[in-house]
Amino acid sequence: MSVAAEIEKADMAAAEAFAENVGGILNSGAVAVMMSIGHRLGLFDLLAEMPPSTSAAIAGRAQLSERYIREWLAVMVMGGIVRYDPADNSYRFPPEHAACLTRGAPLGNLAVYAQPVALMGQIQERLLACFETGQGLAYGDFPCFHEFMEEDSGQTVVAQLFDSVLPLVDGIVERLEAGIDVLDAGCGRGLALIEMARRFPASRFLGYDLCADAIEFANRKVQEEGLANIRFEKRDLTGYHEKARFDFITSFDAVHDQKDPQALIRGLHGALRPGGVYLMQDIGGSAKLENNADFPMAAMLYAVSCAHCTPVSLGQGGLGLGTMWGWETAEGMLKEAGFSSVERNVLPHDPMNVWFVSRV
Ligand SMILES: C[S@@+](CC[C@H](N)C(=O)[O-])C[C@H]1O[C@@H](n2cnc3c(N)ncnc32)[C@H](O)[C@@H]1O
């Protein structure tokens, strides 16, 4: 039967409801891209500080073009993010909205995550080619990727590092205070490691990452701060092998997009001294699609996977497990690597991430 004939038989009320749904998806996608622009220009932070104001006043404070600001505000009003009063042409950003869309917001800044939505549009042409060839992409294909990851790390890892994350590893704070050797594998710009180096001056910290630009950024920051107990090295962790060199190894969202995650985890196990601990944070979705319907922002995570995590692994000649490789896969790999114990933790208020504590 032809497609047209199939559609003729369809329940048209259900079809119309679905079309409305699709309209909502298109609207939300467009608002998300504009949200990314608002975040990068600091507009949400500015609006949060201002009383109800006209587009001219907002543009004046932002030192940006009024015409563009007015059009952007229209998107924000239609998206339900900013309120508009036609009586005096003023725009108001409710504090309840600022609570999740500004830098340092108490609920985390969700505008940060509008950036990958915009980024997906930027690499669409390259991605179209990947679908045809099955080949991957390089980190350099993604403009501002490490900048975005640094912001994500600030909220996902650093904000809860000392109060919630390190306490998951029994005894580690005392050992860090006494002085141990720490590696962060796939450190990116190294925000979390730098925080630890500041807090624990008796310990020694090393960060490895594939990307020279991220490593240069991290080393510049270390120099500016004059920290003597931390350094960053550009290193491809493919085939990673070091023998009993560290007491504590961390990786933050850096395993699933490796060329060969299992080989890396095995390598990290071998790089730990007796008594050593590996703390691995990754995305906490399930390996099974059918289990992820209620997982927070699952569609977005699969999209990020399709557009970034899968192609960067494939681009290294890797497995391309994707963002939603699943906690089951991660747990299986940790056990296979030979750790004597593997604990899985999910922090309250952060259902998106899983934190594995694995001991040698
Ligand atoms: C999603 S980012 C996380 C970065 C950082 N841990 C953070 O939380 O901001 C994944 C990191 O893994 C690094 N990476 C990917 N493949 C790698 C490899 N083969 N060797 C070393 N690093 C790699 C990337 O350069 C990237 O910085």
mmCIF file of C-alpha atoms and ligand atoms in Angstrom:
data_model
loop_
_atom_site.group_PDB
_atom_site.id
_atom_site.type_symbol
_atom_site.label_atom_id
_atom_site.label_comp_id
_atom_site.label_asym_id
_atom_site.label_seq_id
_atom_site.Cartn_x
_atom_site.Cartn_y
_atom_site.Cartn_z
ATOM 1 C CA MET A 1 0.000 0.000 0.000
ATOM 2 C CA SER A 2 1.295 3.493 -0.826
ATOM 3 C CA VAL A 3 2.193 6.003 1.879
ATOM 4 C CA ALA A 4 -0.707 8.231 0.750
ATOM 5 C CA ALA A 5 -3.143 5.325 1.101
ATOM 6 C CA GLU A 6 -1.765 4.489 4.574
ATOM 7 C CA ILE A 7 -2.185 8.121 5.672
ATOM 8 C CA GLU A 8 -5.743 8.185 4.314
ATOM 9 C CA LYS A 9 -6.575 5.362 6.727
ATOM 10 C CA ALA A 10 -4.932 7.130 9.689
ATOM 11 C CA ASP A 11 -6.814 8.546 12.685
ATOM 12 C CA MET A 12 -6.820 12.223 11.653
ATOM 13 C CA ALA A 13 -7.610 13.513 15.143
ATOM 14 C CA ALA A 14 -4.477 11.737 16.403
ATOM 15 C CA ALA A 15 -2.568 13.051 13.384
ATOM 16 C CA GLU A 16 -3.601 16.642 14.138
ATOM 17 C CA ALA A 17 -2.687 16.291 17.799
ATOM 18 C CA PHE A 18 0.695 14.941 16.756
ATOM 19 C CA ALA A 19 1.224 17.814 14.293
ATOM 20 C CA GLU A 20 0.535 20.239 17.122
ATOM 21 C CA ASN A 21 3.141 18.418 19.128
ATOM 22 C CA VAL A 22 5.628 18.817 16.314
ATOM 23 C CA GLY A 23 4.852 22.543 16.215
ATOM 24 C CA GLY A 24 5.739 22.682 19.908
ATOM 25 C CA ILE A 25 8.999 20.852 19.261
ATOM 26 C CA LEU A 26 9.945 23.320 16.509
ATOM 27 C CA ASN A 27 9.069 26.286 18.722
ATOM 28 C CA SER A 28 11.119 24.909 21.618
ATOM 29 C CA GLY A 29 14.109 24.196 19.385
ATOM 30 C CA ALA A 30 14.052 27.761 18.041
ATOM 31 C CA VAL A 31 13.728 29.229 21.537
ATOM 32 C CA ALA A 32 16.644 27.046 22.703
ATOM 33 C CA VAL A 33 18.938 28.405 19.979
ATOM 34 C CA MET A 34 18.008 31.982 20.943
ATOM 35 C CA MET A 35 18.504 31.073 24.593
ATOM 36 C CA SER A 36 22.066 30.092 23.748
ATOM 37 C CA ILE A 37 22.603 33.542 22.223
ATOM 38 C CA GLY A 38 21.095 35.185 25.297
ATOM 39 C CA HIS A 39 23.389 33.203 27.562
ATOM 40 C CA ARG A 40 26.536 33.921 25.580
ATOM 41 C CA LEU A 41 25.766 37.646 25.442
ATOM 42 C CA GLY A 42 25.009 37.734 29.183
ATOM 43 C CA LEU A 43 21.462 38.960 28.491
ATOM 44 C CA PHE A 44 19.724 36.819 31.098
ATOM 45 C CA ASP A 45 22.146 38.016 33.778
ATOM 46 C CA LEU A 46 21.551 41.607 32.722
ATOM 47 C CA LEU A 47 17.755 41.247 32.600
ATOM 48 C CA ALA A 48 17.799 39.714 36.075
ATOM 49 C CA GLU A 49 19.420 42.896 37.407
ATOM 50 C CA MET A 50 17.111 45.332 35.609
ATOM 51 C CA PRO A 51 13.612 46.503 36.520
ATOM 52 C CA PRO A 52 10.985 46.179 33.749
ATOM 53 C CA SER A 53 12.631 48.025 30.855
ATOM 54 C CA THR A 54 12.193 48.887 27.202
ATOM 55 C CA SER A 55 14.241 47.199 24.497
ATOM 56 C CA ALA A 56 16.167 50.465 24.068
ATOM 57 C CA ALA A 57 17.108 50.556 27.754
ATOM 58 C CA ILE A 58 18.117 46.883 27.685
ATOM 59 C CA ALA A 59 20.164 47.355 24.523
ATOM 60 C CA GLY A 60 21.784 50.445 26.074
ATOM 61 C CA ARG A 61 22.858 48.542 29.184
ATOM 62 C CA ALA A 62 24.042 45.571 27.091
ATOM 63 C CA GLN A 63 25.764 47.870 24.573
ATOM 64 C CA LEU A 64 24.172 45.850 21.783
ATOM 65 C CA SER A 65 22.010 46.655 18.786
ATOM 66 C CA GLU A 66 18.453 47.604 19.850
ATOM 67 C CA ARG A 67 16.923 46.070 16.725
ATOM 68 C CA TYR A 68 18.437 42.659 17.452
ATOM 69 C CA ILE A 69 17.648 42.882 21.159
ATOM 70 C CA ARG A 70 13.991 43.677 20.383
ATOM 71 C CA GLU A 71 13.692 40.698 18.056
ATOM 72 C CA TRP A 72 15.425 38.403 20.572
ATOM 73 C CA LEU A 73 13.096 39.656 23.318
ATOM 74 C CA ALA A 74 10.118 38.800 21.103
ATOM 75 C CA VAL A 75 11.324 35.197 20.955
ATOM 76 C CA MET A 76 11.764 35.166 24.730
ATOM 77 C CA VAL A 77 8.250 36.581 25.253
ATOM 78 C CA MET A 78 6.677 34.015 22.903
ATOM 79 C CA GLY A 79 8.689 31.298 24.644
ATOM 80 C CA GLY A 80 7.259 32.326 28.023
ATOM 81 C CA ILE A 81 10.665 33.312 29.376
ATOM 82 C CA VAL A 82 10.275 37.106 29.474
ATOM 83 C CA ARG A 83 7.032 39.008 30.169
ATOM 84 C CA TYR A 84 5.950 41.964 28.011
ATOM 85 C CA ASP A 85 3.756 44.890 29.041
ATOM 86 C CA PRO A 86 2.350 46.669 25.946
ATOM 87 C CA ALA A 87 1.221 49.596 28.129
ATOM 88 C CA ASP A 88 4.785 50.897 28.386
ATOM 89 C CA ASN A 89 6.622 48.519 25.993
ATOM 90 C CA SER A 90 8.540 47.060 28.903
ATOM 91 C CA TYR A 91 10.068 43.634 29.315
ATOM 92 C CA ARG A 92 10.318 41.883 32.671
ATOM 93 C CA PHE A 93 12.354 38.811 33.554
ATOM 94 C CA PRO A 94 10.695 37.176 36.575
ATOM 95 C CA PRO A 95 13.072 36.148 39.372
ATOM 96 C CA GLU A 96 11.526 32.652 39.235
ATOM 97 C CA HIS A 97 12.909 32.395 35.692
ATOM 98 C CA ALA A 98 16.256 33.916 36.622
ATOM 99 C CA ALA A 99 16.555 31.106 39.183
ATOM 100 C CA CYS A 100 17.482 28.642 36.406
ATOM 101 C CA LEU A 101 18.743 30.854 33.580
ATOM 102 C CA THR A 102 21.495 33.003 35.070
ATOM 103 C CA ARG A 103 25.114 32.457 35.995
ATOM 104 C CA GLY A 104 25.339 31.113 39.544
ATOM 105 C CA ALA A 105 21.576 30.405 39.602
ATOM 106 C CA PRO A 106 20.447 28.328 42.589
ATOM 107 C CA LEU A 107 18.831 25.680 40.372
ATOM 108 C CA GLY A 108 21.837 25.544 38.038
ATOM 109 C CA ASN A 109 21.983 27.575 34.860
ATOM 110 C CA LEU A 110 19.961 25.673 32.257
ATOM 111 C CA ALA A 111 20.816 28.279 29.612
ATOM 112 C CA VAL A 112 24.278 26.674 29.520
ATOM 113 C CA TYR A 113 22.652 23.606 27.936
ATOM 114 C CA ALA A 114 21.066 25.658 25.172
ATOM 115 C CA GLN A 115 24.579 25.975 23.731
ATOM 116 C CA PRO A 116 24.874 22.385 22.458
ATOM 117 C CA VAL A 117 21.502 22.834 20.730
ATOM 118 C CA ALA A 118 22.936 25.790 18.805
ATOM 119 C CA LEU A 119 26.174 23.887 18.230
ATOM 120 C CA MET A 120 24.316 21.028 16.564
ATOM 121 C CA GLY A 121 23.047 23.482 13.945
ATOM 122 C CA GLN A 122 26.572 24.761 13.377
ATOM 123 C CA ILE A 123 27.920 21.312 12.467
ATOM 124 C CA GLN A 124 24.901 20.079 10.517
ATOM 125 C CA GLU A 125 26.656 19.942 7.135
ATOM 126 C CA ARG A 126 29.519 17.873 8.533
ATOM 127 C CA LEU A 127 27.088 15.597 10.316
ATOM 128 C CA LEU A 128 25.104 15.008 7.132
ATOM 129 C CA ALA A 129 28.306 13.716 5.550
ATOM 130 C CA CYS A 130 28.937 11.448 8.579
ATOM 131 C CA PHE A 131 25.551 9.809 8.062
ATOM 132 C CA GLU A 132 26.606 8.962 4.511
ATOM 133 C CA THR A 133 30.157 7.824 5.185
ATOM 134 C CA GLY A 134 29.843 6.414 8.704
ATOM 135 C CA GLN A 135 32.994 8.343 9.578
ATOM 136 C CA GLY A 136 33.443 10.534 12.620
ATOM 137 C CA LEU A 137 34.463 14.050 13.610
ATOM 138 C CA ALA A 138 37.312 15.626 15.564
ATOM 139 C CA TYR A 139 37.028 17.781 18.685
ATOM 140 C CA GLY A 140 38.294 20.689 16.593
ATOM 141 C CA ASP A 141 35.125 20.469 14.482
ATOM 142 C CA PHE A 142 33.091 21.752 17.459
ATOM 143 C CA PRO A 143 33.613 25.483 18.054
ATOM 144 C CA CYS A 144 33.694 26.465 21.745
ATOM 145 C CA PHE A 145 33.296 22.849 22.908
ATOM 146 C CA HIS A 146 35.764 23.088 25.810
ATOM 147 C CA GLU A 147 34.340 26.453 26.820
ATOM 148 C CA PHE A 148 30.908 24.820 27.095
ATOM 149 C CA MET A 149 32.332 21.819 28.963
ATOM 150 C CA GLU A 150 34.015 24.136 31.458
ATOM 151 C CA GLU A 151 30.674 25.770 32.232
ATOM 152 C CA ASP A 152 29.025 22.363 32.513
ATOM 153 C CA SER A 153 31.790 21.127 34.813
ATOM 154 C CA GLY A 154 31.347 24.196 37.025
ATOM 155 C CA GLN A 155 27.742 23.234 37.689
ATOM 156 C CA THR A 156 27.806 19.442 37.464
ATOM 157 C CA VAL A 157 31.072 18.664 39.214
ATOM 158 C CA VAL A 158 32.688 21.642 40.930
ATOM 159 C CA ALA A 159 29.524 23.002 42.578
ATOM 160 C CA GLN A 160 29.094 19.740 44.486
ATOM 161 C CA LEU A 161 32.701 18.512 44.572
ATOM 162 C CA PHE A 162 33.522 19.059 48.228
ATOM 163 C CA ASP A 163 30.057 18.718 49.768
ATOM 164 C CA SER A 164 28.716 15.714 47.863
ATOM 165 C CA VAL A 165 31.172 14.159 45.402
ATOM 166 C CA LEU A 166 34.395 13.570 47.355
ATOM 167 C CA PRO A 167 32.438 12.334 50.409
ATOM 168 C CA LEU A 168 31.279 9.431 48.177
ATOM 169 C CA VAL A 169 34.862 8.145 48.419
ATOM 170 C CA ASP A 170 35.338 7.073 51.984
ATOM 171 C CA GLY A 171 38.632 8.390 53.417
ATOM 172 C CA ILE A 172 39.739 10.299 50.295
ATOM 173 C CA VAL A 173 39.558 13.798 51.806
ATOM 174 C CA GLU A 174 41.946 12.776 54.610
ATOM 175 C CA ARG A 175 44.323 11.199 52.096
ATOM 176 C CA LEU A 176 44.182 14.304 49.873
ATOM 177 C CA GLU A 177 44.939 16.442 52.898
ATOM 178 C CA ALA A 178 47.909 14.234 53.812
ATOM 179 C CA GLY A 179 49.321 14.269 50.241
ATOM 180 C CA ILE A 180 48.729 11.790 47.392
ATOM 181 C CA ASP A 181 49.145 11.583 43.619
ATOM 182 C CA VAL A 182 45.997 12.335 41.610
ATOM 183 C CA LEU A 183 45.248 11.969 37.907
ATOM 184 C CA ASP A 184 42.242 13.390 36.047
ATOM 185 C CA ALA A 185 41.852 11.468 32.781
ATOM 186 C CA GLY A 186 40.238 13.462 29.958
ATOM 187 C CA CYS A 187 40.433 16.632 32.075
ATOM 188 C CA GLY A 188 39.370 19.161 29.404
ATOM 189 C CA ARG A 189 40.111 22.636 30.806
ATOM 190 C CA GLY A 190 40.741 21.050 34.197
ATOM 191 C CA LEU A 191 38.319 23.087 36.296
ATOM 192 C CA ALA A 192 37.626 20.306 38.842
ATOM 193 C CA LEU A 193 41.284 19.344 39.175
ATOM 194 C CA ILE A 194 42.326 22.969 39.747
ATOM 195 C CA GLU A 195 39.692 23.268 42.490
ATOM 196 C CA MET A 196 41.147 20.183 44.181
ATOM 197 C CA ALA A 197 44.723 21.429 43.802
ATOM 198 C CA ARG A 198 43.761 24.694 45.516
ATOM 199 C CA ARG A 199 42.007 22.883 48.360
ATOM 200 C CA PHE A 200 44.682 20.195 48.934
ATOM 201 C CA PRO A 201 48.148 21.803 48.658
ATOM 202 C CA ALA A 202 49.937 18.682 49.989
ATOM 203 C CA SER A 203 48.723 16.535 47.074
ATOM 204 C CA ARG A 204 50.065 16.456 43.516
ATOM 205 C CA PHE A 205 47.652 16.723 40.563
ATOM 206 C CA LEU A 206 48.085 15.810 36.912
ATOM 207 C CA GLY A 207 45.533 16.208 34.113
ATOM 208 C CA TYR A 208 45.706 14.476 30.720
ATOM 209 C CA ASP A 209 43.648 15.411 27.691
ATOM 210 C CA LEU A 210 43.795 14.860 23.958
ATOM 211 C CA CYS A 211 43.059 18.492 23.054
ATOM 212 C CA ALA A 212 45.977 20.914 23.025
ATOM 213 C CA ASP A 213 43.739 24.006 23.299
ATOM 214 C CA ALA A 214 42.093 22.740 26.496
ATOM 215 C CA ILE A 215 45.486 21.819 28.013
ATOM 216 C CA GLU A 216 46.987 25.206 27.124
ATOM 217 C CA PHE A 217 44.012 26.943 28.733
ATOM 218 C CA ALA A 218 44.374 24.853 31.906
ATOM 219 C CA ASN A 219 48.131 25.416 32.168
ATOM 220 C CA ARG A 220 47.675 29.176 31.670
ATOM 221 C CA LYS A 221 45.210 29.222 34.555
ATOM 222 C CA VAL A 222 47.631 27.292 36.765
ATOM 223 C CA GLN A 223 50.397 29.772 35.951
ATOM 224 C CA GLU A 224 48.157 32.779 36.588
ATOM 225 C CA GLU A 225 47.224 31.369 39.973
ATOM 226 C CA GLY A 226 50.776 30.304 40.771
ATOM 227 C CA LEU A 227 49.718 26.797 41.785
ATOM 228 C CA ALA A 228 52.806 24.606 42.231
ATOM 229 C CA ASN A 229 51.099 21.239 42.817
ATOM 230 C CA ILE A 230 49.287 20.780 39.504
ATOM 231 C CA ARG A 231 50.133 20.426 35.831
ATOM 232 C CA PHE A 232 48.368 19.458 32.641
ATOM 233 C CA GLU A 233 49.756 17.402 29.763
ATOM 234 C CA LYS A 234 48.422 16.842 26.289
ATOM 235 C CA ARG A 235 48.156 13.079 25.978
ATOM 236 C CA ASP A 236 46.127 10.712 23.859
ATOM 237 C CA LEU A 237 44.800 8.161 26.324
ATOM 238 C CA THR A 238 44.316 5.566 23.593
ATOM 239 C CA GLY A 239 46.363 2.548 24.711
ATOM 240 C CA TYR A 240 47.015 4.285 28.057
ATOM 241 C CA HIS A 241 49.513 2.392 30.174
ATOM 242 C CA GLU A 242 51.290 3.574 33.334
ATOM 243 C CA LYS A 243 52.174 1.322 36.206
ATOM 244 C CA ALA A 244 51.103 2.070 39.807
ATOM 245 C CA ARG A 245 51.680 5.827 39.589
ATOM 246 C CA PHE A 246 48.577 7.335 41.239
ATOM 247 C CA ASP A 247 46.537 6.943 44.436
ATOM 248 C CA PHE A 248 43.361 8.579 43.158
ATOM 249 C CA ILE A 249 42.146 8.814 39.577
ATOM 250 C CA THR A 250 39.115 10.774 38.435
ATOM 251 C CA SER A 251 37.335 11.110 35.134
ATOM 252 C CA PHE A 252 34.447 13.479 34.667
ATOM 253 C CA ASP A 253 32.233 12.708 31.677
ATOM 254 C CA ALA A 254 35.282 11.553 29.756
ATOM 255 C CA VAL A 255 35.048 7.790 29.184
ATOM 256 C CA HIS A 256 32.113 7.059 26.883
ATOM 257 C CA ASP A 257 33.482 9.132 24.005
ATOM 258 C CA GLN A 258 36.961 7.590 24.101
ATOM 259 C CA LYS A 259 38.165 5.389 21.293
ATOM 260 C CA ASP A 260 38.103 2.285 23.506
ATOM 261 C CA PRO A 261 36.511 2.910 26.926
ATOM 262 C CA GLN A 262 37.212 -0.612 28.201
ATOM 263 C CA ALA A 263 40.928 -0.379 27.378
ATOM 264 C CA LEU A 264 41.113 3.030 29.056
ATOM 265 C CA ILE A 265 39.451 1.780 32.248
ATOM 266 C CA ARG A 266 41.828 -1.199 32.285
ATOM 267 C CA GLY A 267 44.737 1.225 31.875
ATOM 268 C CA LEU A 268 43.489 3.426 34.712
ATOM 269 C CA HIS A 269 43.151 0.367 36.955
ATOM 270 C CA GLY A 270 46.800 -0.509 36.227
ATOM 271 C CA ALA A 271 47.910 3.067 36.937
ATOM 272 C CA LEU A 272 46.566 2.939 40.496
ATOM 273 C CA ARG A 273 48.777 1.956 43.422
ATOM 274 C CA PRO A 274 47.566 -0.593 45.977
ATOM 275 C CA GLY A 275 44.737 1.038 47.955
ATOM 276 C CA GLY A 276 43.990 3.298 44.980
ATOM 277 C CA VAL A 277 40.535 4.545 44.014
ATOM 278 C CA TYR A 278 38.994 5.476 40.690
ATOM 279 C CA LEU A 279 36.092 7.966 40.744
ATOM 280 C CA MET A 280 34.260 8.021 37.447
ATOM 281 C CA GLN A 281 31.385 10.372 36.646
ATOM 282 C CA ASP A 282 29.385 9.676 33.528
ATOM 283 C CA ILE A 283 25.885 10.111 32.169
ATOM 284 C CA GLY A 284 23.547 7.869 34.167
ATOM 285 C CA GLY A 285 21.121 6.783 31.445
ATOM 286 C CA SER A 286 20.405 3.129 30.785
ATOM 287 C CA ALA A 287 21.973 1.112 27.969
ATOM 288 C CA LYS A 288 18.414 0.171 26.988
ATOM 289 C CA LEU A 289 16.463 2.749 25.001
ATOM 290 C CA GLU A 290 13.183 1.578 26.495
ATOM 291 C CA ASN A 291 14.390 2.417 30.032
ATOM 292 C CA ASN A 292 15.188 6.046 29.227
ATOM 293 C CA ALA A 293 11.747 7.483 28.490
ATOM 294 C CA ASP A 294 11.677 9.224 31.885
ATOM 295 C CA PHE A 295 15.384 9.988 32.076
ATOM 296 C CA PRO A 296 15.921 13.779 32.330
ATOM 297 C CA MET A 297 16.495 15.441 28.962
ATOM 298 C CA ALA A 298 16.891 12.019 27.327
ATOM 299 C CA ALA A 299 16.076 13.253 23.807
ATOM 300 C CA MET A 300 18.629 16.037 24.133
ATOM 301 C CA LEU A 301 21.254 13.589 25.445
ATOM 302 C CA TYR A 302 20.685 11.230 22.529
ATOM 303 C CA ALA A 303 20.936 14.248 20.195
ATOM 304 C CA VAL A 304 24.235 15.326 21.781
ATOM 305 C CA SER A 305 25.335 11.728 21.414
ATOM 306 C CA CYS A 306 24.423 11.607 17.735
ATOM 307 C CA ALA A 307 26.024 14.975 16.993
ATOM 308 C CA HIS A 308 29.074 14.869 19.273
ATOM 309 C CA CYS A 309 29.931 11.916 21.533
ATOM 310 C CA THR A 310 29.407 9.197 18.943
ATOM 311 C CA PRO A 311 31.221 10.997 16.083
ATOM 312 C CA VAL A 312 34.232 12.022 18.211
ATOM 313 C CA SER A 313 34.752 8.414 19.251
ATOM 314 C CA LEU A 314 34.254 7.157 15.686
ATOM 315 C CA GLY A 315 36.605 9.931 14.531
ATOM 316 C CA GLN A 316 39.364 8.335 16.655
ATOM 317 C CA GLY A 317 38.662 4.998 14.953
ATOM 318 C CA GLY A 318 36.730 4.086 18.092
ATOM 319 C CA LEU A 319 33.635 2.203 19.130
ATOM 320 C CA GLY A 320 31.230 5.167 19.187
ATOM 321 C CA LEU A 321 29.321 3.960 22.248
ATOM 322 C CA GLY A 322 27.557 7.304 22.598
ATOM 323 C CA THR A 323 26.443 9.414 25.538
ATOM 324 C CA MET A 324 23.734 6.942 26.508
ATOM 325 C CA TRP A 325 26.093 3.939 26.616
ATOM 326 C CA GLY A 326 24.387 3.189 29.901
ATOM 327 C CA TRP A 327 25.382 2.709 33.500
ATOM 328 C CA GLU A 328 25.096 -1.056 32.962
ATOM 329 C CA THR A 329 27.834 -0.913 30.308
ATOM 330 C CA ALA A 330 30.035 1.291 32.493
ATOM 331 C CA GLU A 331 29.579 -0.936 35.550
ATOM 332 C CA GLY A 332 30.362 -4.050 33.487
ATOM 333 C CA MET A 333 33.570 -2.469 32.157
ATOM 334 C CA LEU A 334 34.730 -1.421 35.628
ATOM 335 C CA LYS A 335 34.218 -4.942 36.929
ATOM 336 C CA GLU A 336 35.923 -6.453 33.895
ATOM 337 C CA ALA A 337 38.932 -4.168 34.460
ATOM 338 C CA GLY A 338 39.622 -5.958 37.744
ATOM 339 C CA PHE A 339 38.509 -3.509 40.445
ATOM 340 C CA SER A 340 37.816 -5.379 43.693
ATOM 341 C CA SER A 341 34.740 -3.250 44.429
ATOM 342 C CA VAL A 342 32.542 -1.072 42.225
ATOM 343 C CA GLU A 343 29.926 1.170 43.866
ATOM 344 C CA ARG A 344 27.321 3.068 41.862
ATOM 345 C CA ASN A 345 25.982 6.348 43.274
ATOM 346 C CA VAL A 346 23.415 8.875 42.108
ATOM 347 C CA LEU A 347 23.421 12.186 43.960
ATOM 348 C CA PRO A 348 20.136 13.664 45.173
ATOM 349 C CA HIS A 349 19.015 16.532 42.888
ATOM 350 C CA ASP A 350 21.265 15.235 40.081
ATOM 351 C CA PRO A 351 19.562 12.243 38.480
ATOM 352 C CA MET A 352 21.387 12.796 35.200
ATOM 353 C CA ASN A 353 24.801 11.626 36.373
ATOM 354 C CA VAL A 354 26.162 8.441 37.838
ATOM 355 C CA TRP A 355 29.245 8.345 40.080
ATOM 356 C CA PHE A 356 31.193 5.085 40.294
ATOM 357 C CA VAL A 357 33.665 4.552 43.129
ATOM 358 C CA SER A 358 35.943 1.646 42.218
ATOM 359 C CA ARG A 359 38.737 0.313 44.400
ATOM 360 C CA VAL A 360 41.823 -1.633 43.348
HETATM 361 C C1 LIG B 1 32.979 15.575 27.560
HETATM 362 S S1 LIG B 1 34.595 16.130 27.704
HETATM 363 C C2 LIG B 1 34.856 16.261 29.469
HETATM 364 C C3 LIG B 1 36.003 17.176 29.826
HETATM 365 C C4 LIG B 1 36.238 17.383 31.321
HETATM 366 N N1 LIG B 1 36.450 16.171 32.040
HETATM 367 C C5 LIG B 1 35.095 18.179 31.934
HETATM 368 O O1 LIG B 1 34.356 17.641 32.730
HETATM 369 O O2 LIG B 1 34.980 19.360 31.583
HETATM 370 C C6 LIG B 1 35.532 14.692 27.279
HETATM 371 C C7 LIG B 1 37.028 14.938 27.266
HETATM 372 O O3 LIG B 1 37.693 13.725 26.924
HETATM 373 C C8 LIG B 1 38.808 14.072 26.138
HETATM 374 N N2 LIG B 1 39.220 12.911 25.323
HETATM 375 C C9 LIG B 1 38.488 12.271 24.387
HETATM 376 N N3 LIG B 1 39.221 11.304 23.810
HETATM 377 C C10 LIG B 1 40.447 11.341 24.400
HETATM 378 C C11 LIG B 1 41.642 10.598 24.250
HETATM 379 N N4 LIG B 1 41.750 9.623 23.344
HETATM 380 N N5 LIG B 1 42.705 10.904 25.034
HETATM 381 C C12 LIG B 1 42.614 11.901 25.954
HETATM 382 N N6 LIG B 1 41.515 12.638 26.145
HETATM 383 C C13 LIG B 1 40.446 12.367 25.374
HETATM 384 C C14 LIG B 1 38.305 15.218 25.278
HETATM 385 O O4 LIG B 1 39.333 16.000 24.738
HETATM 386 C C15 LIG B 1 37.427 15.992 26.246
HETATM 387 O O5 LIG B 1 38.125 17.027 26.888
#
